[in-house]
Short mmCIF file of C-alpha atoms and ligand atoms in Angstrom, two decimals:
data_model
loop_
_atom_site.label_atom_id
_atom_site.label_comp_id
_atom_site.label_asym_id
_atom_site.label_seq_id
_atom_site.Cartn_x
_atom_site.Cartn_y
_atom_site.Cartn_z
CA MET A 1 21.17 78.00 -50.72
CA GLU A 2 21.13 77.87 -46.95
CA PHE A 3 19.48 74.52 -45.46
CA GLU A 4 18.30 73.70 -42.13
CA SER A 5 18.20 70.08 -40.93
CA VAL A 6 15.27 68.49 -39.24
CA ILE A 7 15.79 65.45 -37.11
CA GLY A 8 13.43 62.99 -35.07
CA LEU A 9 14.51 60.10 -33.18
CA GLU A 10 13.06 56.67 -32.42
CA VAL A 11 14.74 55.36 -29.34
CA HIS A 12 14.43 51.84 -28.18
CA VAL A 13 15.06 51.19 -24.55
CA GLN A 14 15.14 47.77 -22.70
CA ILE A 15 12.83 47.89 -19.76
CA LYS A 16 14.70 46.56 -16.66
CA THR A 17 12.72 43.36 -15.63
CA ARG A 18 13.77 39.97 -14.32
CA THR A 19 11.59 38.25 -16.99
CA LYS A 20 10.52 38.82 -20.40
CA ILE A 21 7.37 40.76 -21.52
CA PHE A 22 5.13 37.63 -22.35
CA CYS A 23 6.77 34.64 -20.52
CA GLY A 24 8.79 33.91 -17.57
CA CYS A 25 12.16 33.41 -19.28
CA PRO A 26 14.99 35.52 -17.60
CA THR A 27 16.25 38.49 -19.29
CA THR A 28 19.81 38.17 -17.95
CA PHE A 29 22.45 39.15 -20.69
CA GLY A 30 25.24 36.87 -21.83
CA GLY A 31 23.82 33.38 -21.33
CA GLU A 32 24.67 30.48 -23.53
CA PRO A 33 22.65 30.89 -26.82
CA ASN A 34 19.22 29.59 -26.56
CA SER A 35 19.33 28.81 -22.82
CA GLN A 36 16.68 31.34 -22.02
CA ILE A 37 13.72 30.40 -24.16
CA CYS A 38 10.36 28.58 -23.87
CA PRO A 39 7.58 27.75 -26.33
CA VAL A 40 6.16 31.19 -25.91
CA CYS A 41 9.15 33.31 -26.79
CA ALA A 42 10.38 30.74 -29.28
CA GLY A 43 7.07 31.12 -31.07
CA TYR A 44 5.79 27.57 -30.88
CA PRO A 45 2.14 27.31 -32.33
CA GLY A 46 -0.68 27.24 -29.94
CA VAL A 47 0.95 29.13 -27.11
CA LEU A 48 -0.48 32.24 -25.39
CA PRO A 49 1.36 35.31 -24.20
CA VAL A 50 0.69 36.73 -20.59
CA LEU A 51 1.67 40.36 -20.20
CA ASN A 52 4.27 41.07 -17.62
CA ARG A 53 2.81 43.76 -15.23
CA LYS A 54 5.91 45.58 -14.45
CA VAL A 55 6.64 46.63 -18.15
CA VAL A 56 3.19 48.51 -18.13
CA ARG A 57 4.12 50.27 -14.78
CA GLU A 58 7.54 51.16 -15.97
CA LEU A 59 6.22 52.65 -19.29
CA ALA A 60 3.55 54.57 -17.45
CA ARG A 61 6.03 55.97 -14.94
CA THR A 62 8.49 57.04 -17.95
CA ALA A 63 5.38 58.63 -19.54
CA LEU A 64 4.63 60.53 -16.38
CA ALA A 65 8.18 61.76 -16.02
CA LEU A 66 8.15 62.92 -19.69
CA LYS A 67 4.73 64.71 -19.24
CA ALA A 68 3.07 62.41 -21.70
CA ARG A 69 -0.61 61.53 -21.57
CA VAL A 70 -0.98 57.89 -20.47
CA ASN A 71 -4.23 56.33 -22.28
CA SER A 72 -6.43 54.67 -19.89
CA HIS A 73 -7.11 52.09 -22.72
CA SER A 74 -4.47 50.72 -24.93
CA ILE A 75 -4.00 47.65 -27.20
CA PHE A 76 -1.24 45.51 -28.70
CA ALA A 77 -0.87 44.92 -32.38
CA ARG A 78 0.95 42.48 -34.56
CA LYS A 79 3.64 43.87 -36.80
CA GLN A 80 4.19 41.18 -39.48
CA TYR A 81 7.51 40.62 -41.31
CA PHE A 82 9.51 37.52 -42.18
CA TYR A 83 13.07 37.39 -40.79
CA PRO A 84 15.01 34.52 -39.16
CA ASP A 85 15.33 36.29 -35.87
CA LEU A 86 11.66 36.44 -35.53
CA PRO A 87 10.31 32.97 -34.78
CA LYS A 88 6.49 33.89 -34.72
CA ASN A 89 6.90 35.97 -38.01
CA TYR A 90 5.28 38.87 -36.24
CA GLN A 91 6.31 41.08 -33.44
CA ILE A 92 3.99 42.09 -30.81
CA SER A 93 3.94 45.90 -30.61
CA GLN A 94 1.45 48.83 -30.32
CA TYR A 95 0.25 50.72 -33.41
CA GLU A 96 -3.03 52.46 -32.91
CA LEU A 97 -3.67 53.41 -29.22
CA PRO A 98 -0.18 53.25 -27.71
CA LEU A 99 0.19 53.32 -23.89
CA ALA A 100 1.33 57.07 -23.99
CA GLU A 101 1.32 60.03 -26.28
CA LYS A 102 2.33 63.76 -26.41
CA GLY A 103 5.14 64.25 -24.08
CA GLU A 104 8.04 66.52 -23.94
CA LEU A 105 11.70 66.69 -22.95
CA SER A 106 13.67 69.78 -22.24
CA PHE A 107 17.47 70.35 -22.22
CA THR A 108 19.79 73.30 -22.32
CA LEU A 109 22.55 73.46 -24.97
CA ASP A 110 24.81 76.64 -25.64
CA GLY A 111 22.85 78.45 -23.06
CA GLN A 112 19.48 77.90 -24.97
CA THR A 113 16.71 75.80 -23.51
CA ARG A 114 15.07 73.50 -26.18
CA THR A 115 11.84 71.62 -25.69
CA ILE A 116 11.36 68.48 -27.93
CA GLY A 117 7.95 67.00 -28.35
CA ILE A 118 7.52 63.30 -27.86
CA HIS A 119 4.97 61.83 -30.24
CA ARG A 120 4.37 58.40 -28.58
CA ILE A 121 5.82 56.01 -26.30
CA HIS A 122 4.78 52.35 -26.80
CA LEU A 123 5.57 48.83 -25.69
CA GLU A 124 7.01 46.10 -27.81
CA GLU A 125 8.87 42.77 -27.73
CA ASP A 126 12.68 42.43 -28.94
CA ALA A 127 13.68 40.01 -31.56
CA GLY A 128 16.38 37.44 -31.49
CA LYS A 129 20.08 37.71 -32.61
CA LEU A 130 21.62 36.24 -35.67
CA LEU A 131 25.27 35.21 -35.62
CA HIS A 132 27.24 35.22 -38.69
CA ALA A 133 30.59 34.58 -37.00
CA VAL A 134 31.83 32.78 -33.97
CA GLY A 135 34.62 34.85 -32.42
CA ASN A 136 36.74 36.12 -35.37
CA LYS A 137 35.80 33.16 -37.41
CA ALA A 138 33.11 33.77 -40.11
CA LEU A 139 30.67 31.11 -40.68
CA ASN A 140 29.14 29.91 -43.86
CA HIS A 141 25.91 29.62 -42.46
CA THR A 142 24.01 31.68 -39.97
CA LEU A 143 23.00 30.72 -36.30
CA VAL A 144 20.02 31.97 -34.36
CA ASP A 145 20.03 32.94 -30.68
CA LEU A 146 16.55 33.50 -29.25
CA ASN A 147 17.59 34.58 -25.80
CA ARG A 148 16.80 38.20 -26.55
CA THR A 149 13.52 37.28 -28.21
CA GLY A 150 10.65 38.71 -25.98
CA VAL A 151 12.79 41.05 -23.88
CA PRO A 152 10.63 44.07 -23.16
CA LEU A 153 11.31 47.35 -25.01
CA MET A 154 9.74 50.69 -24.91
CA GLU A 155 9.93 52.86 -28.14
CA ILE A 156 10.17 56.59 -27.43
CA VAL A 157 9.33 58.52 -30.74
CA SER A 158 10.22 62.11 -30.84
CA GLU A 159 8.58 64.93 -32.91
CA PRO A 160 10.77 66.22 -35.74
CA ASP A 161 11.81 69.04 -33.32
CA LEU A 162 15.61 68.58 -33.28
CA ARG A 163 17.80 70.72 -35.60
CA THR A 164 21.31 69.66 -35.27
CA PRO A 165 23.47 66.50 -34.61
CA GLU A 166 24.39 68.24 -31.27
CA GLU A 167 20.82 68.68 -30.33
CA ALA A 168 20.05 64.97 -31.02
CA SER A 169 22.86 63.90 -28.95
CA GLU A 170 21.88 66.10 -26.04
CA TYR A 171 18.32 64.92 -26.26
CA LEU A 172 19.53 61.30 -25.97
CA SER A 173 21.73 62.05 -23.08
CA THR A 174 19.05 63.84 -21.35
CA LEU A 175 16.74 61.10 -21.93
CA ARG A 176 19.18 58.46 -20.63
CA THR A 177 19.76 60.49 -17.42
CA ARG A 178 16.05 60.71 -16.84
CA LEU A 179 15.44 56.87 -17.47
CA ARG A 180 18.42 56.01 -15.20
CA TYR A 181 16.81 58.25 -12.43
CA LEU A 182 13.56 56.40 -12.90
CA ASP A 183 15.57 53.04 -12.73
CA VAL A 184 13.73 51.95 -15.82
CA SER A 185 16.61 50.88 -17.89
CA ASP A 186 20.44 50.92 -17.81
CA CYS A 187 20.38 52.67 -21.11
CA ASN A 188 23.75 51.51 -22.37
CA MET A 189 24.08 52.15 -26.26
CA GLU A 190 27.19 49.97 -26.37
CA GLU A 191 25.48 47.04 -24.77
CA GLY A 192 22.21 47.65 -26.85
CA THR A 193 19.96 48.35 -23.95
CA MET A 194 19.49 51.69 -25.62
CA ARG A 195 19.22 51.99 -29.38
CA CYS A 196 18.44 54.80 -31.68
CA ASP A 197 17.18 55.25 -35.22
CA ALA A 198 17.53 58.76 -36.57
CA ASN A 199 15.29 60.29 -39.16
CA VAL A 200 16.72 63.34 -40.88
CA SER A 201 15.65 65.66 -43.82
CA ILE A 202 16.91 69.07 -44.85
CA ARG A 203 14.85 72.03 -46.06
CA PRO A 204 15.76 75.62 -47.25
CA ARG A 205 16.03 77.89 -44.26
CA GLY A 206 12.59 79.59 -43.76
CA GLN A 207 10.48 76.85 -45.41
CA THR A 208 7.88 75.34 -42.96
CA SER A 209 7.04 72.06 -44.56
CA LEU A 210 9.24 69.15 -44.08
CA GLY A 211 11.54 67.62 -46.61
CA THR A 212 11.83 63.96 -47.50
CA LYS A 213 13.57 62.06 -44.80
CA ALA A 214 16.07 59.32 -44.57
CA GLU A 215 16.01 56.90 -41.59
CA ILE A 216 19.49 55.85 -40.36
CA LYS A 217 20.06 52.68 -38.46
CA ASN A 218 23.00 50.99 -36.76
CA MET A 219 24.64 53.48 -34.59
CA ASN A 220 25.78 52.29 -31.35
CA SER A 221 27.20 55.27 -29.33
CA PHE A 222 26.23 58.93 -28.98
CA LYS A 223 29.17 59.88 -31.05
CA ALA A 224 28.05 57.45 -33.84
CA VAL A 225 24.68 59.41 -33.79
CA ARG A 226 26.34 62.65 -34.23
CA ASP A 227 28.83 61.54 -36.88
CA ALA A 228 25.99 59.59 -38.82
CA LEU A 229 23.72 62.73 -38.79
CA SER A 230 26.41 65.14 -39.68
CA HIS A 231 27.51 62.94 -42.64
CA GLU A 232 24.03 62.44 -43.68
CA ILE A 233 23.05 66.07 -43.69
CA ARG A 234 26.06 66.92 -45.87
CA ARG A 235 25.24 64.00 -48.13
CA GLN A 236 21.59 65.38 -48.56
CA GLU A 237 22.80 69.06 -49.03
CA GLN A 238 25.23 67.98 -51.75
CA ALA A 239 22.58 65.90 -53.47
CA VAL A 240 20.16 68.80 -53.60
CA GLN A 241 22.84 71.31 -54.76
CA ALA A 242 23.76 68.77 -57.59
CA GLY A 243 20.00 68.92 -58.56
CA GLU A 244 19.20 65.51 -57.27
CA ARG A 245 15.96 64.53 -55.45
CA ILE A 246 16.14 63.09 -51.85
CA VAL A 247 14.36 59.67 -51.81
CA GLN A 248 12.70 58.34 -48.74
CA GLU A 249 14.92 55.32 -47.61
CA THR A 250 16.54 53.49 -44.88
CA ARG A 251 20.24 53.93 -44.58
CA LEU A 252 22.83 52.15 -42.54
CA TRP A 253 25.64 53.92 -40.76
CA ASP A 254 29.04 52.38 -41.52
CA ALA A 255 31.37 53.59 -38.62
CA ALA A 256 34.42 52.28 -39.99
CA ARG A 257 34.17 54.03 -43.31
CA GLY A 258 32.28 56.97 -41.78
CA VAL A 259 29.41 56.96 -44.44
CA THR A 260 25.80 56.03 -44.57
CA ILE A 261 24.78 53.37 -47.08
CA SER A 262 21.36 52.91 -48.70
CA MET A 263 19.56 49.85 -47.31
CA ARG A 264 16.13 49.92 -48.78
CA SER A 265 14.09 52.65 -50.43
CA LYS A 266 10.32 53.37 -49.84
CA GLU A 267 9.21 51.07 -52.64
CA GLU A 268 10.98 48.17 -51.02
CA ALA A 269 9.64 49.34 -47.51
CA HIS A 270 7.80 46.56 -45.58
CA ASP A 271 4.10 46.30 -45.58
CA TYR A 272 3.70 45.31 -41.95
CA ARG A 273 -0.04 44.45 -42.20
CA TYR A 274 -0.75 45.63 -38.70
CA PHE A 275 -3.69 44.38 -36.85
CA PRO A 276 -4.96 44.08 -33.19
CA GLU A 277 -3.26 41.30 -31.32
CA PRO A 278 -6.16 38.90 -30.71
CA ASP A 279 -4.25 36.86 -27.85
CA LEU A 280 -3.88 39.76 -25.39
CA VAL A 281 -6.57 41.87 -23.77
CA PRO A 282 -6.59 45.53 -23.85
CA ILE A 283 -4.57 47.43 -21.15
CA HIS A 284 -6.62 49.33 -18.60
CA LEU A 285 -4.99 51.83 -16.44
CA ASP A 286 -7.26 54.01 -14.22
CA ALA A 287 -6.59 57.24 -12.65
CA ALA A 288 -5.95 55.73 -9.16
CA ALA A 289 -3.34 53.38 -10.52
CA LEU A 290 -1.62 56.35 -12.21
CA GLU A 291 -1.60 58.38 -9.07
CA ASP A 292 0.05 55.43 -7.15
CA LEU A 293 2.73 55.33 -9.98
CA ARG A 294 3.32 59.01 -9.85
CA LYS A 295 4.23 58.63 -6.16
CA THR A 296 7.08 56.30 -7.18
CA ILE A 297 8.74 58.98 -9.44
CA PRO A 298 11.87 60.17 -7.85
CA GLU A 299 13.38 63.66 -7.89
CA MET A 300 14.43 64.40 -11.42
CA PRO A 301 17.81 65.78 -12.50
CA GLU A 302 16.60 69.39 -13.14
CA GLN A 303 15.06 69.51 -9.55
CA LYS A 304 18.15 68.04 -8.13
CA ARG A 305 20.42 70.48 -9.83
CA ALA A 306 18.41 73.47 -8.53
CA ARG A 307 18.37 72.04 -5.12
CA TYR A 308 22.11 71.52 -4.92
CA ALA A 309 22.70 74.97 -6.04
CA ASP A 310 20.23 76.47 -3.70
CA GLN A 311 20.91 74.34 -0.56
CA TRP A 312 24.59 73.99 -0.86
CA GLY A 313 25.70 76.67 -3.14
CA LEU A 314 27.43 74.32 -5.60
CA SER A 315 28.75 75.65 -9.09
CA ALA A 316 26.78 74.78 -12.34
CA TYR A 317 29.81 72.46 -13.16
CA ASP A 318 29.76 70.44 -9.93
CA VAL A 319 26.06 70.24 -10.07
CA ASN A 320 26.07 68.83 -13.46
CA VAL A 321 28.85 66.32 -12.87
CA LEU A 322 27.18 65.07 -9.76
CA THR A 323 23.63 64.66 -11.08
CA GLU A 324 24.50 63.05 -14.46
CA ASN A 325 24.12 59.62 -12.79
CA PRO A 326 21.67 59.00 -9.95
CA SER A 327 24.03 56.68 -8.27
CA LEU A 328 26.72 59.26 -8.16
CA SER A 329 24.43 61.91 -6.67
CA GLY A 330 23.18 59.25 -4.23
CA TYR A 331 26.85 58.94 -3.06
CA TYR A 332 27.46 62.46 -2.82
CA GLU A 333 24.31 63.26 -0.76
CA GLU A 334 25.08 60.24 1.56
CA THR A 335 28.62 61.48 2.13
CA LEU A 336 27.34 64.89 3.01
CA THR A 337 24.38 64.10 5.10
CA SER A 338 25.76 61.13 7.01
CA SER A 339 28.94 63.05 8.04
CA TRP A 340 27.87 66.65 8.72
CA PRO A 341 24.76 68.02 10.57
CA SER A 342 22.72 70.08 8.34
CA GLU A 343 24.04 73.51 9.36
CA GLN A 344 27.55 72.42 8.56
CA GLN A 345 26.75 70.78 5.25
CA ALA A 346 27.16 74.11 3.07
CA GLU A 347 30.71 74.32 4.29
CA ALA A 348 31.55 70.87 3.51
CA ALA A 349 29.54 70.83 0.28
CA LYS A 350 32.36 71.99 -2.04
CA PRO A 351 35.25 70.05 -0.63
CA VAL A 352 33.17 66.83 -0.71
CA ALA A 353 31.99 67.62 -4.25
CA ASN A 354 35.66 68.03 -5.26
CA TRP A 355 36.68 64.64 -3.86
CA VAL A 356 33.61 62.98 -5.46
CA THR A 357 33.95 64.55 -8.95
CA THR A 358 37.67 64.09 -9.28
CA ASP A 359 39.47 61.47 -7.13
CA LEU A 360 36.47 59.17 -6.65
CA LEU A 361 34.92 59.32 -10.03
CA GLY A 362 38.26 58.96 -11.66
CA ARG A 363 38.86 55.65 -9.83
CA LEU A 364 35.40 54.41 -10.34
CA ASN A 365 35.46 55.11 -14.17
CA ALA A 366 39.01 53.70 -14.40
CA GLU A 367 37.68 50.55 -12.89
CA HIS A 368 34.32 50.51 -14.31
CA ILE A 369 32.55 50.44 -10.85
CA ASP A 370 29.17 51.90 -10.25
CA PRO A 371 29.28 54.53 -7.50
CA ALA A 372 26.75 52.36 -5.63
CA ASP A 373 29.30 49.61 -5.53
CA SER A 374 32.36 51.82 -4.49
CA PRO A 375 34.73 50.02 -2.17
CA LEU A 376 35.22 53.23 -0.51
CA THR A 377 32.07 54.14 1.29
CA PRO A 378 30.40 57.62 1.72
CA ALA A 379 31.00 57.44 5.31
CA ARG A 380 34.75 56.67 4.88
CA LEU A 381 35.17 59.64 2.43
CA GLY A 382 33.38 61.76 4.87
CA GLU A 383 35.91 61.00 7.62
CA LEU A 384 38.89 61.86 5.24
CA VAL A 385 37.35 65.17 4.35
CA MET A 386 36.84 65.98 7.88
CA LEU A 387 40.56 65.18 8.87
CA ILE A 388 41.47 67.90 6.25
CA GLN A 389 38.83 70.22 7.53
CA ASP A 390 40.23 69.84 11.12
CA GLY A 391 43.84 70.43 10.01
CA VAL A 392 44.97 67.01 10.94
CA ILE A 393 46.31 66.24 7.38
CA SER A 394 47.09 68.44 4.46
CA GLY A 395 45.09 68.18 1.15
CA LYS A 396 48.18 66.64 -0.41
CA ILE A 397 48.72 64.01 2.22
CA ALA A 398 44.88 63.28 1.83
CA LYS A 399 45.61 61.96 -1.78
CA THR A 400 47.90 59.26 -0.43
CA VAL A 401 45.42 58.53 2.33
CA PHE A 402 42.66 58.27 -0.38
CA ASP A 403 44.80 55.91 -2.52
CA GLU A 404 45.39 53.73 0.70
CA MET A 405 41.65 53.79 1.59
CA TRP A 406 40.64 52.75 -1.85
CA THR A 407 42.82 49.68 -1.86
CA THR A 408 42.58 48.50 1.86
CA GLY A 409 39.18 49.80 2.79
CA ARG A 410 40.59 51.07 5.97
CA ALA A 411 39.52 54.18 7.77
CA ALA A 412 41.38 57.44 7.13
CA LYS A 413 42.36 57.85 10.84
CA ASP A 414 43.85 54.51 11.07
CA ILE A 415 45.90 55.06 8.00
CA VAL A 416 47.10 58.39 9.22
CA GLN A 417 48.14 57.02 12.59
CA ALA A 418 49.68 53.88 11.34
CA LYS A 419 51.78 55.78 8.69
CA GLY A 420 52.45 58.86 10.89
CA LEU A 421 50.99 61.20 8.30
CA VAL A 422 49.66 63.60 10.84
CA GLN A 423 50.35 67.19 9.63
CA VAL A 424 53.08 69.05 11.22
CA THR A 425 51.92 72.27 12.77
CA ASP A 426 54.96 72.68 15.02
CA GLU A 427 56.33 76.06 14.18
CA GLY A 428 59.74 75.34 15.58
CA ALA A 429 60.23 72.38 13.34
CA ILE A 430 58.85 74.09 10.27
CA ALA A 431 61.25 77.22 11.06
CA ARG A 432 64.24 74.74 11.21
CA TRP A 433 63.36 73.32 7.95
CA ALA A 434 62.92 76.86 6.58
CA ASP A 435 66.40 78.06 7.72
CA GLU A 436 67.84 74.90 5.92
CA VAL A 437 66.06 75.60 2.82
CA ILE A 438 66.76 79.17 2.62
CA SER A 439 70.51 78.64 3.02
CA ALA A 440 70.49 75.75 0.54
CA ASN A 441 68.62 77.93 -2.20
CA GLU A 442 70.36 81.26 -1.96
CA LYS A 443 69.31 82.23 -5.50
CA ALA A 444 65.64 81.84 -4.94
CA ALA A 445 65.79 83.49 -1.47
CA ARG A 446 67.55 86.50 -3.05
CA GLU A 447 65.09 86.74 -5.91
CA TYR A 448 62.26 86.75 -3.50
CA ARG A 449 63.82 89.47 -1.37
CA GLU A 450 64.39 91.50 -4.52
CA GLY A 451 60.67 91.40 -5.18
CA ASN A 452 60.12 88.23 -7.15
CA GLU A 453 56.93 86.92 -5.46
CA ARG A 454 56.90 83.84 -7.43
CA ALA A 455 60.46 82.75 -6.23
CA ILE A 456 58.67 81.75 -2.86
CA GLY A 457 57.12 78.81 -4.52
CA ALA A 458 60.29 76.79 -4.91
CA LEU A 459 61.13 77.52 -1.30
CA VAL A 460 57.72 76.36 -0.03
CA GLY A 461 58.12 73.15 -2.15
CA ALA A 462 61.41 72.44 -0.70
CA VAL A 463 60.20 72.80 2.94
CA LEU A 464 57.18 70.57 2.12
CA LYS A 465 59.57 67.98 0.56
CA LYS A 466 61.72 68.14 3.73
CA SER A 467 58.75 67.42 5.90
CA ALA A 468 57.70 64.49 3.55
CA GLY A 469 54.73 66.47 2.69
CA LYS A 470 53.50 66.68 6.23
CA ALA A 471 54.22 70.38 7.06
CA ASN A 472 51.10 72.54 6.96
CA PRO A 473 51.60 74.59 3.75
CA GLN A 474 49.81 77.73 5.07
CA LEU A 475 52.19 77.75 8.05
CA VAL A 476 55.22 77.07 5.86
CA ASN A 477 54.26 79.95 3.55
CA LYS A 478 53.87 82.24 6.60
CA ILE A 479 57.06 81.37 8.26
CA LEU A 480 59.15 81.65 5.12
CA ARG A 481 57.79 85.01 4.47
CA GLU A 482 58.56 86.21 7.95
CA LYS A 483 62.05 84.90 7.68
CA LEU A 484 62.70 86.46 4.19
CA SER A 485 61.48 89.80 5.18
CA SER A 486 63.94 90.12 7.97
CA LYS A 487 67.57 91.06 7.11
CA PRO A 488 69.67 87.87 6.33
CA SER A 489 71.80 86.90 9.14
P1 LIG B 1 7.57 56.49 -40.37
O1 LIG B 1 6.06 56.23 -40.73
O2 LIG B 1 8.29 56.41 -41.72
O3 LIG B 1 7.97 55.64 -39.46
P2 LIG B 1 6.91 58.56 -38.63
O4 LIG B 1 5.98 59.52 -39.01
O5 LIG B 1 6.44 57.45 -37.68
O6 LIG B 1 7.63 57.96 -39.91
O7 LIG B 1 8.13 59.23 -37.91
C1 LIG B 1 9.20 58.51 -37.53
C2 LIG B 1 10.32 59.57 -36.89
O8 LIG B 1 10.64 60.30 -37.91
C3 LIG B 1 9.69 60.43 -35.90
O9 LIG B 1 10.69 60.52 -34.82
C4 LIG B 1 9.39 61.68 -36.56
O10 LIG B 1 9.61 62.86 -35.63
C5 LIG B 1 10.59 61.75 -37.59
N1 LIG B 1 10.22 62.44 -38.89
C6 LIG B 1 9.02 62.25 -39.47
N2 LIG B 1 9.10 63.10 -40.60
C7 LIG B 1 10.35 63.61 -40.75
C8 LIG B 1 10.98 64.47 -41.61
N3 LIG B 1 10.46 64.89 -42.77
N4 LIG B 1 12.39 64.83 -41.35
C9 LIG B 1 12.87 64.29 -40.25
N5 LIG B 1 12.33 63.50 -39.27
C10 LIG B 1 11.07 63.27 -39.59
MG1 LIG B 2 7.93 54.83 -37.46
ZN1 LIG B 3 10.02 32.42 -22.84
#
């Protein structure tokens, strides 16, 4: 039997705020355990939550960017369960009347555009963290850190519209890029500012009703999401083929063993006894407030890609790399627009894109630096590319200058001058080197004369080497060819 898999994702994203959702405690990461707590987030009796205005604004902006409907009236709900990381014994979340519903997110995979429905987007507070070990040392008791309790989250629930693990991963990365453009969240799966639960079922191809789903938790990278889903789909197919029935359950991904393990079945599922939160007033967002928020939505990745291709003629590859991260596209645009007048930008666009996507991005990634914090500024990179355009230095020498700029922060011009790196365009000097190289490499010279076009490469390389990389390669090529086409003296 041929199966089709059906996937829906529940994504939790930490909303970027300075303070928590219902109190003034800081949200900064990595503080001493329990140093960022107060009676409200620690769940003391008698305290009252006060809603952080920014989280509502950020969720509404996200909803608008995901073409979702923002409800003018929405309420909070208590989701009740007992667990040591939850001091109040309930989590303030939204159940009925979430802040936003019915959105969509599109992406292109293998040349096909897919549009995935978004069922709802709601607000909730994070729980604390349990520590079962300190460093590598296992404890025989458990410690509780409440710094994370009350950190604002939004949950984005997709419709079961995804069909493969690759689609699930592409949906996540498209969502991440969009949230980063909105500056709503860092969306870092490894650091836990983006977390994902994956629901998956299978059904015989052609069947329209949904099969019984399993929910998988505990994946902390895109790769883990793909691997866990692939494994789970295979497990369900094998079970059905062996005549078993799939049971609705929650499973945990064990990355070390590469398997999902059952955590609890439907019978053991929690009954959260949701009810409206009596300590918080309903949220009202009128049309005027939404209009104001709509104005704060920046250009989104798809628009940016279209504009780069249109305005600057960049390839699909360059455009995709440059727009993956808004901070990188910001760097690119600043380099181009601050260094060249608009009528010259199309010509500089491609060389600047090359420098940004290879040399600069390579360095930034290797040193884990965000483009916005690059020690090499856009203006400085622009100067370097101009020196190449003007023929002052060769592309090869530019690599050396780039390295030097990166470490010293000095201007390209100064480095070129101080180190005497100006390109040699003096034909007399190049001709002398060419003569020396031809007599020292008789074999290659003969081969070229006998019609082996490729033999010229070694000769060009040798001249460049003699010039310490400073000879203009086009001139070297031209002069060598002239000399080799005349009779040997
Ligand atoms: P639950 O009540 O168990 O949380 P929901 O209906 O809220 O289930 O759906 C949670 C997530 O699971 C959503 O992302 C939804 O798209 C997805 N989902 C629901 N049913 C299925 C199914 N049969 N197969 C795969 N995913 C599903
Ligand atoms: Mg659910
Ligand atoms: Zn607090």
